Amino acid sequence: MPSVTLLGQSIVSGLLAGGLYGLLALGLSLSWGLLRLVNLGHFALAFLGAYLTYQLGTAFHWPAWASALVIVPAFFALGVGLHAVFAYFRVTEFTSLLVTFGITVILESLIQWFWTADFRRFETPYASTSSRIGPLFVPTLELLAALTATALALATWAWLRLTYVGKALRASAEDPEIAAAFGVNHRAQAFLLSGVSAAYAGVAGVFIALISTLAPAQIWSWLGVVFAVVIIGGLANPVGALLAGLLIGVSESVTMAVVTPAWAPLVSFSLLILILVARPGRA
Amino acid sequence: MADSPGLMRRLTAVVAALALVGVALPAGAAPSGPPIRIGSTLALTGPLAPTALIHKIAGEIYVEQLNRGNGLLGRPVEWVLFDDQSKPDLTRSLYEKLITVDKVDLIMGPYATSGILAAMGVAQRYQKMIIHHSFGMPHLATYEMHFPVAPFGPEPQKTVPGMVFDGLATTKTPPKTVTIVTSKFPSAQYQSNGAREVAEKRGLKVLLYLEYEFGTRDWGSIAARVKDANADFLWVGALGLDGNQLLEALKKLDYSPPRHFHLFPAPGPMITAPEARLALSNTFFEEHPPFTNDPATARLVALFKEGATKAGLPYTAVDTQAAGSFAAWQVLEAAIAATKSLDDKVLAQWLRKNRVDTVEGKLRFDGPNNYGDDLSKMRQVQDGKWLVVWPREFAAPGARINLP
């Protein structure tokens, strides 16, 4: 039986890992739920953001927050540009999978061409710092990532629920024709949402650079678990994505502490199946 | 005749220039004729790419050096290299293509155990000799024409941990308790499982044995368990960055293992990480004497540094990986030079009967499953460098196992 401290520490660790899952899932959930685009390129964008943070930090000694100030708006513009391409070629929900898979492969190759396949680590003085709460340790950067994920999830939820643009986006996703009849300009709002999703990938990227050591192939290592988070959380549901991230993070972490780390990857998909089966209103 | 002194001066200058060129170029004629095509794959993309890149650079350097000299059998050498994307299934298909479509003369192994095992099956089907540099499960390599230059010996699950515990036993405070955390990557798991048995046989208490999936992202809970166990010695069946990530997660819990060993770590990140200070690891080569006493080896080390810098690698030292590639090409070169043949069976027969001098030492292939001696050494991060610290005869000048 694990000690209470070990169990507590694994829950803390899981919550923080879940925060990062939630942060990565946020943009994906929005574009899938509201634009009907399954954007696999989201992961590649996040890693591009991570590598840019690394580059600006190591070559020009920029602090991560300064990099974020450049990367996030730049990624917003990139997201808008990408959506222009999707709109021009009338990319559908199904074809978006193929197109964005291709974009991911291209971005991975570009990253490898520029930064090589070797590991890259953005060393910062706060990389390994933690706060202590009783017997438990809370790593600073992971905490910051989880808090950012929470703030963005709540802000996005409020944006979608309380603003005209948010309501219009949801209406268009529900029934584009009726929404258009009410004067909703879905095309313009889709550009905005695509930009926001890409900007969120940029935010996630900054944290990935601070927390992890980078290698191009790691783009794919997040894919399965983040997809599970998006589906469990519900499409276009930012708070749901965050909560699902926390749930999977804690479940994986407790499995590692109580059973064995080798079982952790089974958890996210077992949870996904269980929740899909038990979810009320399923067909 | 008025021009004679000038002519003599010019002739002298030409002769001197030719002499200088002669010194600069290796002896013998430049290779000519159709190239000898040697095919292989490497994991140039995917999770194994960071290490496979080292093998690519080392292989390219070696082939370039061969071609600057007399090539092989006086013919130039062409390395036909494909990217297997770190996938054994793709590796298998690509070796099939190399042999049946590209019709290469000879093949070399890919990087890492799972890929090598896949390639070995194809080599066996077509009766091609395969020399490989990074295979960690000798009991699975039963093909008679495979030649391993990762000199683990036939039973690395016993000899590698044995060497590590022998070294630790010479320190002032040998460990009494052990935690073993290992990747499920086949060779890492195999040797780590062996470490558990060896530790127990030597009377050490294994407090914790954990296996994790290759590609694990969240190390917090594993670190919490390692801290909770608080053993004297931490064995990490690490592949690539695993060791760094675990040590980082442990540091965030304000815990530093008193002694820690990492099986197959990415060498660069480990020497630069502050928490990896005094980390121990397995190696066959480090770029210091006695390994670099041979001028030819020292030259390969210098060339690798140049190539790795040019390729943009942050860590440019030759360690067990690059040395493995150099050794593989050295073994192939030696067999071809001695037999003057490209026939797989002739080359294999020669290799089974002869020892080959390589950067890793003298290799032999006449033991069980073509394995020779286990030439594993223990290295340690000391002052920002990897230094061999055990066995003593291979230790860097003045270096010894340094433990708190």
XYZ file of C-alpha atoms in Angstrom:
687
model
C 0.000 0.000 0.000
C 1.454 3.419 -0.923
C 1.954 5.955 1.832
C -0.391 8.945 2.141
C 2.453 11.243 1.108
C 3.152 9.191 -1.996
C -0.521 9.165 -2.908
C -0.826 12.911 -2.259
C 2.274 13.641 -4.304
C 0.999 11.546 -7.189
C -2.318 13.419 -7.144
C -0.472 16.757 -7.237
C 1.691 15.483 -10.050
C -1.361 14.221 -11.946
C -3.247 17.497 -11.541
C -0.301 19.428 -12.918
C 0.243 17.024 -15.828
C -3.495 17.217 -16.475
C -3.259 21.002 -16.647
C -0.830 20.699 -19.541
C -3.090 18.134 -21.237
C -5.969 20.590 -20.825
C -3.902 23.446 -22.237
C -3.014 21.436 -25.339
C -6.582 20.178 -25.703
C -8.161 23.629 -25.530
C -7.401 24.831 -29.072
C -8.042 21.398 -30.560
C -11.415 21.166 -28.848
C -12.456 24.610 -30.151
C -11.508 24.021 -33.782
C -13.026 20.549 -33.812
C -16.227 21.549 -32.031
C -16.921 24.913 -33.630
C -15.178 24.778 -37.002
C -15.565 21.050 -37.622
C -11.841 20.818 -38.327
C -9.872 18.037 -36.645
C -6.610 19.913 -36.510
C -3.740 17.463 -35.971
C -1.458 20.348 -36.878
C -2.250 21.797 -33.448
C 0.435 19.544 -31.915
C 3.017 20.551 -34.496
C 2.196 24.223 -33.904
C 2.642 23.732 -30.162
C 6.066 22.172 -30.746
C 7.004 24.889 -33.213
C 6.134 27.344 -30.436
C 8.296 25.346 -28.055
C 11.275 25.353 -30.415
C 10.879 29.088 -31.061
C 10.839 29.698 -27.313
C 14.007 27.602 -27.047
C 15.651 29.485 -29.914
C 14.766 32.947 -28.628
C 15.814 31.931 -25.127
C 19.145 30.357 -26.004
C 20.280 32.469 -28.961
C 18.951 35.867 -27.840
C 18.503 35.238 -24.097
C 14.858 36.230 -24.194
C 12.878 35.274 -21.098
C 9.971 32.954 -21.829
C 7.336 35.644 -21.183
C 8.952 37.895 -23.793
C 8.978 35.027 -26.285
C 5.312 34.432 -25.524
C 4.546 38.062 -26.352
C 5.914 37.472 -29.845
C 4.896 33.853 -30.407
C 1.244 34.107 -29.346
C 0.263 36.965 -31.728
C 2.384 35.432 -34.503
C 0.589 32.117 -34.057
C -2.754 33.916 -34.083
C -1.822 35.258 -37.518
C -0.583 31.833 -38.573
C -3.889 30.280 -37.484
C -5.811 32.861 -39.518
C -3.597 32.136 -42.524
C -4.069 28.391 -42.178
C -7.800 28.830 -41.977
C -7.708 30.869 -45.186
C -6.097 27.849 -46.859
C -8.677 25.465 -45.350
C -11.528 27.741 -46.468
C -10.110 28.159 -49.977
C -9.838 24.405 -50.475
C -13.171 23.765 -48.701
C -11.582 21.350 -46.243
C -14.221 19.212 -44.525
C -14.158 17.549 -41.110
C -12.879 14.279 -42.587
C -10.383 15.749 -45.052
C -9.053 18.047 -42.322
C -7.599 14.951 -40.659
C -5.540 14.173 -43.759
C -4.585 17.769 -44.537
C -3.508 18.594 -41.002
C -1.656 15.270 -40.733
C 0.337 16.427 -43.755
C 0.921 19.819 -42.158
C 2.190 18.080 -39.019
C 4.631 15.953 -41.012
C 5.884 19.030 -42.883
C 6.314 21.027 -39.670
C 8.084 18.094 -38.000
C 10.487 17.879 -40.940
C 11.089 21.629 -40.860
C 11.779 21.496 -37.130
C 14.200 18.594 -37.634
C 15.892 20.353 -40.556
C 16.455 23.509 -38.527
C 17.103 22.150 -35.043
C 18.220 18.576 -35.965
C 16.775 15.431 -34.383
C 18.998 15.876 -31.332
C 17.576 16.864 -27.965
C 17.218 20.563 -27.129
C 16.816 21.836 -23.593
C 15.946 25.405 -22.640
C 17.672 25.734 -19.288
C 16.126 28.290 -16.962
C 16.922 28.995 -13.319
C 13.352 28.109 -12.324
C 13.174 24.825 -14.289
C 13.510 22.595 -11.235
C 12.112 24.840 -8.507
C 9.163 23.759 -6.359
C 7.029 25.121 -3.560
C 6.506 23.029 -0.482
C 3.096 22.490 1.086
C 3.573 20.243 4.116
C 5.149 17.028 2.846
C 4.127 17.745 -0.762
C 6.120 19.521 -3.466
C 4.500 21.600 -6.200
C 6.782 22.258 -9.196
C 6.658 25.939 -10.152
C 6.484 25.685 -13.943
C 3.926 22.903 -13.994
C 1.808 24.909 -11.541
C 2.061 27.974 -13.767
C 1.033 25.890 -16.795
C -1.966 24.462 -14.927
C -3.016 27.937 -13.728
C -2.678 29.318 -17.258
C -4.755 26.422 -18.588
C -7.421 27.144 -15.973
C -7.462 30.877 -16.735
C -7.668 30.309 -20.498
C -10.356 27.627 -20.139
C -12.521 29.904 -17.968
C -11.944 32.945 -20.186
C -12.805 30.926 -23.292
C -15.893 29.526 -21.617
C -17.007 33.061 -20.730
C -16.237 34.247 -24.253
C -18.339 31.502 -25.809
C -21.200 31.854 -23.329
C -21.418 35.557 -22.684
C -20.319 37.400 -25.817
C -22.125 37.843 -29.118
C -19.193 36.370 -31.052
C -19.116 33.321 -28.825
C -22.837 32.740 -29.089
C -22.668 33.242 -32.860
C -19.858 30.701 -33.147
C -21.838 28.152 -31.170
C -24.972 28.871 -33.206
C -23.035 28.379 -36.459
C -21.634 25.098 -35.227
C -25.153 23.979 -34.258
C -26.945 25.048 -37.456
C -25.007 27.199 -39.934
C -28.005 28.039 -42.103
C -30.254 29.265 -39.299
C -27.326 31.181 -37.787
C -26.682 32.842 -41.137
C -30.365 33.729 -41.381
C -29.913 35.624 -38.119
C -27.035 37.577 -39.632
C -24.145 35.580 -38.210
C -21.031 35.967 -40.363
C -19.580 32.550 -39.688
C -16.736 33.007 -42.187
C -15.254 35.993 -40.386
C -15.714 34.436 -36.973
C -14.110 31.205 -38.118
C -10.923 33.124 -38.911
C -10.972 34.604 -35.417
C -11.496 31.217 -33.771
C -8.794 29.580 -35.850
C -6.400 32.332 -34.798
C -7.336 31.855 -31.145
C -6.801 28.070 -31.369
C -3.362 28.531 -32.897
C -2.497 31.155 -30.292
C -3.399 28.618 -27.585
C -1.017 26.166 -29.270
C 1.642 28.871 -28.957
C 0.942 29.262 -25.227
C 1.160 25.489 -24.752
C 4.414 25.512 -26.722
C 6.039 28.048 -24.417
C 5.290 25.808 -21.443
C 6.430 22.670 -23.253
C 9.778 24.391 -23.918
C 10.106 25.318 -20.253
C 9.084 21.946 -18.862
C 10.410 19.379 -21.353
C 13.496 18.557 -23.336
C 12.579 18.855 -26.989
C 12.935 16.384 -29.859
C 10.912 16.620 -33.093
C 9.328 13.173 -32.756
C 7.731 14.163 -29.437
C 5.010 15.918 -31.440
C 3.317 12.533 -31.798
C 3.668 11.440 -28.193
C 0.910 13.813 -27.012
C -1.581 12.963 -29.706
C -3.405 9.994 -28.181
C -3.863 11.322 -24.683
C -4.901 14.820 -25.815
C -7.472 13.389 -28.229
C -8.888 11.374 -25.353
C -9.038 14.571 -23.276
C -10.886 16.447 -26.036
C -13.451 13.688 -26.500
C -14.018 13.101 -22.790
C -14.278 16.844 -22.163
C -16.765 17.334 -24.975
C -16.112 19.205 -28.215
C -15.989 23.003 -27.919
C -16.197 22.728 -24.152
C -13.136 24.511 -22.729
C -13.899 23.776 -19.092
C -14.720 20.193 -20.004
C -11.327 19.861 -21.726
C -9.566 21.154 -18.634
C -11.499 18.867 -16.288
C -10.924 15.873 -18.575
C -7.208 16.711 -18.651
C -7.115 16.785 -14.862
C -9.078 13.534 -14.639
C -6.746 11.704 -17.005
C -3.655 13.252 -15.430
C -4.660 12.173 -11.936
C -5.793 8.719 -13.082
C -2.501 8.072 -14.870
C -0.484 9.395 -11.995
C -2.279 7.412 -9.308
C -1.977 4.283 -11.469
C 1.760 4.872 -11.604
C 1.959 5.301 -7.853
C -0.338 2.471 -6.813
C 0.073 -0.138 -9.551
C 2.881 0.325 -12.081
C 3.929 3.097 -14.482
C 3.625 0.676 -17.407
C -0.157 0.640 -16.966
C -0.573 4.423 -17.099
C -1.064 4.704 -20.896
C -3.969 2.261 -20.665
C -5.784 4.578 -18.314
C -6.656 7.425 -20.669
C -8.143 5.122 -23.293
C -9.913 2.902 -20.782
C -11.459 6.041 -19.299
C -12.412 7.231 -22.777
C -14.217 3.973 -23.534
C -15.919 3.889 -20.132
C -17.128 7.460 -20.394
C -18.333 7.062 -23.967
C -20.252 3.955 -22.974
C -21.716 5.468 -19.816
C -22.307 9.010 -21.133
C -25.997 9.936 -20.915
C -27.798 10.425 -24.224
C -25.472 8.249 -26.284
C -27.069 6.770 -29.376
C 70.590 27.872 -71.613
C 69.872 31.328 -70.278
C 66.585 29.962 -68.924
C 68.103 26.970 -67.149
C 68.336 28.427 -63.603
C 64.710 29.636 -63.853
C 63.580 26.304 -65.226
C 65.380 24.466 -62.421
C 63.767 26.719 -59.842
C 60.333 26.053 -61.325
C 60.986 22.316 -61.483
C 62.174 22.337 -57.876
C 59.012 24.190 -56.853
C 56.828 21.682 -58.726
C 58.625 18.708 -57.136
C 58.301 20.298 -53.697
C 54.604 20.939 -54.254
C 54.062 17.340 -55.396
C 55.902 16.087 -52.337
C 53.665 18.172 -50.103
C 50.565 16.839 -51.841
C 51.931 13.340 -51.398
C 52.205 13.871 -47.647
C 48.707 15.243 -47.438
C 47.059 12.413 -49.357
C 46.861 8.825 -48.138
C 49.128 6.370 -49.860
C 47.829 4.427 -52.830
C 45.699 5.244 -55.852
C 42.271 6.812 -55.589
C 39.500 4.226 -55.757
C 38.085 3.542 -59.173
C 35.526 1.359 -60.884
C 31.930 0.696 -59.925
C 31.209 1.524 -56.294
C 30.721 -1.125 -53.651
C 27.203 -0.373 -52.434
C 26.559 -0.933 -48.745
C 22.968 -0.581 -47.651
C 21.462 0.173 -44.284
C 18.742 2.104 -42.530
C 18.909 4.385 -39.520
C 16.154 5.915 -37.418
C 16.628 9.391 -38.874
C 13.162 10.420 -37.691
C 11.024 9.209 -34.808
C 11.886 8.698 -31.147
C 15.279 7.060 -31.809
C 16.429 9.823 -34.163
C 18.544 11.823 -31.688
C 20.915 8.871 -31.238
C 20.665 7.518 -34.787
C 21.856 10.895 -36.040
C 25.168 10.207 -34.285
C 25.491 6.940 -36.227
C 24.742 8.735 -39.490
C 27.506 11.264 -38.919
C 30.007 8.581 -37.854
C 29.141 6.373 -40.841
C 29.457 9.243 -43.304
C 32.840 10.183 -41.870
C 34.080 6.614 -42.158
C 32.874 6.173 -45.739
C 34.403 9.523 -46.685
C 37.719 8.443 -45.195
C 37.558 5.136 -47.059
C 36.956 6.966 -50.328
C 39.757 9.418 -49.644
C 42.025 6.404 -49.352
C 41.778 3.362 -51.558
C 38.115 2.619 -50.922
C 37.456 -1.083 -50.487
C 39.290 -3.447 -52.847
C 40.321 -0.320 -54.762
C 36.702 0.572 -55.497
C 34.784 3.551 -54.109
C 32.212 2.905 -51.415
C 28.624 4.107 -51.627
C 26.479 4.047 -48.512
C 22.826 3.580 -49.471
C 21.011 4.857 -46.395
C 17.252 4.981 -45.764
C 15.236 6.417 -42.879
C 13.385 3.650 -41.015
C 11.510 6.216 -38.882
C 12.338 4.231 -35.696
C 9.837 1.568 -36.835
C 10.934 -2.100 -36.916
C 8.215 -2.988 -39.466
C 9.477 -0.329 -41.852
C 13.058 -1.394 -41.171
C 12.165 -4.900 -42.311
C 10.619 -3.615 -45.559
C 13.540 -1.308 -46.280
C 16.129 -4.087 -45.859
C 14.032 -6.203 -48.183
C 14.175 -3.329 -50.686
C 17.922 -2.809 -50.204
C 18.611 -6.456 -50.986
C 16.056 -7.202 -53.698
C 15.470 -3.863 -55.456
C 18.602 -1.788 -54.846
C 20.709 -4.950 -54.954
C 23.369 -3.604 -52.609
C 26.571 -5.617 -52.298
C 26.560 -5.718 -48.504
C 24.373 -4.567 -45.638
C 25.041 -2.927 -42.287
C 22.696 -2.970 -39.317
C 20.272 -0.186 -38.346
C 20.218 1.523 -34.935
C 18.837 -0.119 -31.784
C 17.742 -3.579 -30.766
C 14.210 -3.705 -32.198
C 15.282 -2.463 -35.633
C 18.317 -4.739 -35.733
C 16.193 -7.752 -34.895
C 13.847 -6.851 -37.765
C 16.750 -6.398 -40.199
C 18.408 -9.608 -39.031
C 15.368 -11.627 -40.088
C 15.620 -10.238 -43.611
C 19.388 -10.791 -43.702
C 18.853 -14.400 -42.681
C 16.234 -14.975 -45.383
C 18.604 -13.728 -48.090
C 21.763 -15.148 -46.439
C 23.389 -11.724 -46.149
C 25.976 -10.990 -43.513
C 24.910 -8.214 -41.143
C 27.251 -6.250 -38.874
C 25.409 -4.144 -36.296
C 26.402 -1.685 -33.604
C 23.623 -1.385 -31.034
C 21.981 -4.698 -30.163
C 21.401 -5.419 -26.500
C 19.737 -8.862 -26.388
C 22.358 -11.407 -27.547
C 20.200 -14.453 -26.751
C 17.798 -13.441 -29.535
C 20.518 -13.116 -32.184
C 20.774 -16.703 -33.362
C 21.545 -16.009 -37.034
C 25.000 -17.375 -37.829
C 26.007 -14.449 -40.085
C 25.270 -11.559 -37.706
C 28.234 -9.804 -36.120
C 27.666 -7.586 -33.107
C 30.082 -4.747 -32.427
C 28.240 -3.574 -29.319
C 30.510 -5.786 -27.201
C 28.068 -6.731 -24.454
C 29.170 -10.349 -24.448
C 26.674 -13.220 -24.651
C 25.021 -12.523 -21.283
C 24.838 -8.754 -20.712
C 21.945 -9.204 -18.301
C 24.540 -10.712 -15.950
C 27.837 -9.156 -16.976
C 26.762 -5.498 -17.284
C 25.138 -5.301 -13.818
C 28.004 -7.433 -12.511
C 30.528 -4.889 -13.757
C 28.503 -2.031 -12.233
C 28.139 -3.694 -8.823
C 31.832 -4.700 -8.905
C 32.730 -1.057 -9.387
C 30.388 0.151 -6.657
C 31.769 -2.473 -4.273
C 35.185 -0.789 -4.468
C 33.830 2.503 -3.104
C 33.974 3.528 0.555
C 30.242 3.012 1.059
C 28.948 0.268 -1.238
C 25.152 0.301 -1.647
C 23.036 -2.123 0.363
C 19.646 -1.286 -1.138
C 18.637 -0.759 -4.762
C 15.767 0.767 -6.718
C 15.441 -0.342 -10.327
C 13.348 1.727 -12.712
C 13.392 0.661 -16.347
C 11.966 1.418 -19.747
C 10.076 -1.428 -21.377
C 12.272 -0.969 -24.457
C 13.462 -4.581 -24.973
C 17.217 -4.292 -24.330
C 16.802 -1.893 -21.400
C 14.191 -4.097 -19.768
C 16.261 -7.222 -20.360
C 19.414 -5.875 -18.762
C 17.534 -4.164 -15.933
C 15.684 -7.344 -15.109
C 19.106 -8.985 -14.980
C 20.310 -6.232 -12.658
C 17.575 -7.186 -10.206
C 18.735 -10.821 -10.168
C 22.407 -9.889 -9.906
C 21.709 -7.458 -7.063
C 19.722 -10.044 -5.129
C 22.381 -12.719 -5.668
C 24.955 -10.332 -4.220
C 22.843 -9.786 -1.143
C 21.589 -6.319 -2.030
C 17.971 -5.625 -1.189
C 15.867 -4.491 -4.159
C 13.377 -2.103 -2.552
C 11.534 -1.181 -5.727
C 11.362 -2.504 -9.292
C 9.321 -0.452 -11.774
C 8.795 -0.666 -15.511
C 7.508 2.224 -17.594
C 6.462 2.536 -21.233
C 8.939 3.849 -23.800
C 7.949 7.506 -24.306
C 6.600 8.169 -20.791
C 5.899 11.904 -20.332
C 4.891 12.320 -16.718
C 7.674 11.404 -14.304
C 6.184 12.940 -11.166
C 4.682 9.750 -9.741
C 7.656 7.575 -10.670
C 9.888 10.110 -8.934
C 7.610 10.054 -5.879
C 7.979 6.261 -5.675
C 11.753 6.423 -6.073
C 11.923 9.022 -3.312
C 9.597 6.979 -1.136
C 11.828 3.891 -1.536
C 14.965 5.962 -0.786
C 17.436 3.246 -1.788
C 21.212 3.614 -1.653
C 21.499 3.061 -5.390
C 19.180 3.902 -8.269
C 19.509 1.859 -11.477
C 17.659 3.457 -14.375
C 17.111 1.281 -17.447
C 17.130 4.553 -19.297
C 16.918 5.129 -22.993
C 17.668 8.615 -24.326
C 16.271 11.275 -22.050
C 14.571 9.039 -19.481
C 17.313 9.452 -16.911
C 17.341 13.233 -17.231
C 13.596 13.434 -16.884
C 13.560 11.222 -13.814
C 16.379 13.158 -12.139
C 14.619 16.434 -12.909
C 11.365 15.153 -11.439
C 13.270 13.960 -8.357
C 14.872 17.373 -7.967
C 11.423 18.953 -7.984
C 10.644 16.706 -5.009
C 13.827 17.948 -3.354
C 15.399 14.510 -3.617
C 18.708 13.532 -5.075
C 19.554 9.823 -5.262
C 22.913 9.169 -3.599
C 24.150 6.967 -6.460
C 22.490 6.621 -9.839
C 23.301 4.602 -12.948
C 21.720 5.080 -16.387
C 21.889 2.272 -18.931
C 21.598 3.945 -22.375
C 21.322 7.695 -21.746
C 21.550 10.481 -24.319
C 25.119 11.532 -23.480
C 24.832 15.267 -24.158
C 21.840 16.229 -22.019
C 23.160 14.212 -19.084
C 26.505 15.990 -18.791
C 24.872 19.419 -18.959
C 22.095 18.781 -16.420
C 23.087 19.985 -12.932
C 21.027 17.246 -11.252
C 22.920 14.568 -13.225
C 26.186 15.409 -11.491
C 28.149 12.203 -10.814
C 25.707 10.129 -12.855
C 27.075 6.711 -13.751
C 26.493 4.955 -17.048
C 27.568 2.145 -19.307
C 30.024 2.752 -22.160
C 32.446 1.088 -24.556
C 34.437 4.206 -25.427
C 35.121 7.709 -24.201
C 37.363 10.233 -25.849
C 40.283 10.142 -23.466
C 43.301 7.867 -22.967
C 43.665 4.934 -23.100
C 40.958 4.874 -25.810
C 42.485 7.712 -27.824
C 46.097 6.537 -27.554
C 45.922 5.212 -31.105
C 46.446 8.171 -33.519
C 43.918 6.749 -36.012
C 41.268 6.723 -33.273
C 42.222 10.239 -32.197
C 41.782 11.329 -35.812
C 38.292 9.789 -36.004
C 37.403 11.611 -32.783
C 38.543 14.926 -34.300
C 36.648 14.247 -37.523
C 33.500 13.379 -35.603
C 33.716 16.582 -33.598
C 33.989 18.501 -36.867
C 31.100 16.601 -38.481
C 28.841 16.872 -35.441
C 29.524 20.601 -35.122
C 28.745 21.064 -38.811
C 25.505 19.084 -38.398
C 24.475 21.391 -35.552
C 24.640 18.781 -32.767
C 24.972 20.314 -29.319
C 27.111 17.388 -28.043
C 30.058 16.629 -30.293
C 32.106 14.114 -28.297
C 32.555 10.516 -29.401
C 31.080 8.109 -26.907
C 29.728 4.585 -27.072
C 27.311 5.377 -29.955
C 29.670 6.991 -32.463
C 32.384 4.527 -31.478
C 29.954 1.679 -32.203
C 29.452 2.931 -35.740
C 33.166 3.406 -36.327
C 33.797 -0.111 -35.021
C 31.129 -1.602 -37.309
C 32.750 -0.050 -40.389
C 36.201 -1.078 -39.139
C 35.046 -4.687 -38.837
C 33.611 -4.644 -42.355
C 36.745 -3.014 -43.763
C 39.013 -5.526 -42.010
C 37.048 -8.519 -43.281
C 36.998 -7.269 -46.888
C 40.671 -6.314 -46.805
C 41.680 -9.705 -45.409
C 39.540 -11.852 -47.696
C 39.592 -9.573 -50.773
C 36.012 -10.676 -51.213
C 32.502 -9.272 -51.065
C 30.963 -12.691 -50.613
C 28.861 -12.669 -47.437
C 29.740 -16.243 -46.533
C 33.477 -15.737 -47.051
C 33.434 -12.550 -44.965
C 31.396 -14.206 -42.216
C 33.708 -17.199 -42.095
C 36.728 -14.920 -41.710
C 35.094 -12.868 -38.979
C 34.230 -15.938 -36.942
C 37.886 -16.985 -36.964
C 39.666 -13.678 -36.481
C 39.853 -10.847 -34.019
C 39.474 -7.287 -35.294
C 41.126 -4.187 -33.877
C 38.532 -1.438 -33.451
C 38.131 1.811 -31.560
C 36.303 -0.217 -28.894
C 39.181 -2.660 -28.529
C 39.840 -6.081 -30.010
C 36.554 -7.719 -30.984
C 36.003 -11.425 -31.441
C 32.934 -13.239 -32.722
C 33.590 -16.848 -31.805
C 31.450 -17.115 -28.668
C 27.779 -18.035 -28.213
C 25.651 -16.338 -30.889
C 28.835 -14.771 -32.326
C 29.398 -12.727 -29.177
C 32.853 -12.262 -27.711
C 33.863 -10.594 -24.480
C 31.774 -8.073 -22.596
C 33.861 -4.909 -22.943
C 31.455 -2.757 -20.921
C 32.938 -0.047 -18.785
C 31.417 2.292 -16.266
C 31.657 6.027 -16.895
C 30.721 8.944 -14.713
C 29.884 12.612 -15.234
C 32.794 14.450 -13.655
C 33.469 18.168 -14.210
C 31.095 18.301 -17.163
C 32.663 15.345 -18.972
C 32.049 11.636 -19.256
C 35.072 9.814 -17.858
C 35.513 6.060 -17.657
C 35.981 5.202 -13.978
C 35.761 1.398 -13.976
C 37.478 -1.040 -14.611
C 40.586 0.719 -13.395
C 42.745 -0.174 -16.407
C 40.396 1.795 -18.675
C 39.845 4.738 -16.322
C 40.703 8.226 -17.560
C 44.041 9.415 -16.180
C 43.543 10.198 -12.503
C 39.813 9.370 -12.554
C 38.078 7.073 -10.096
C 34.500 6.451 -9.041
C 33.455 9.585 -7.210
C 30.477 9.117 -4.920
C 29.223 11.218 -2.045
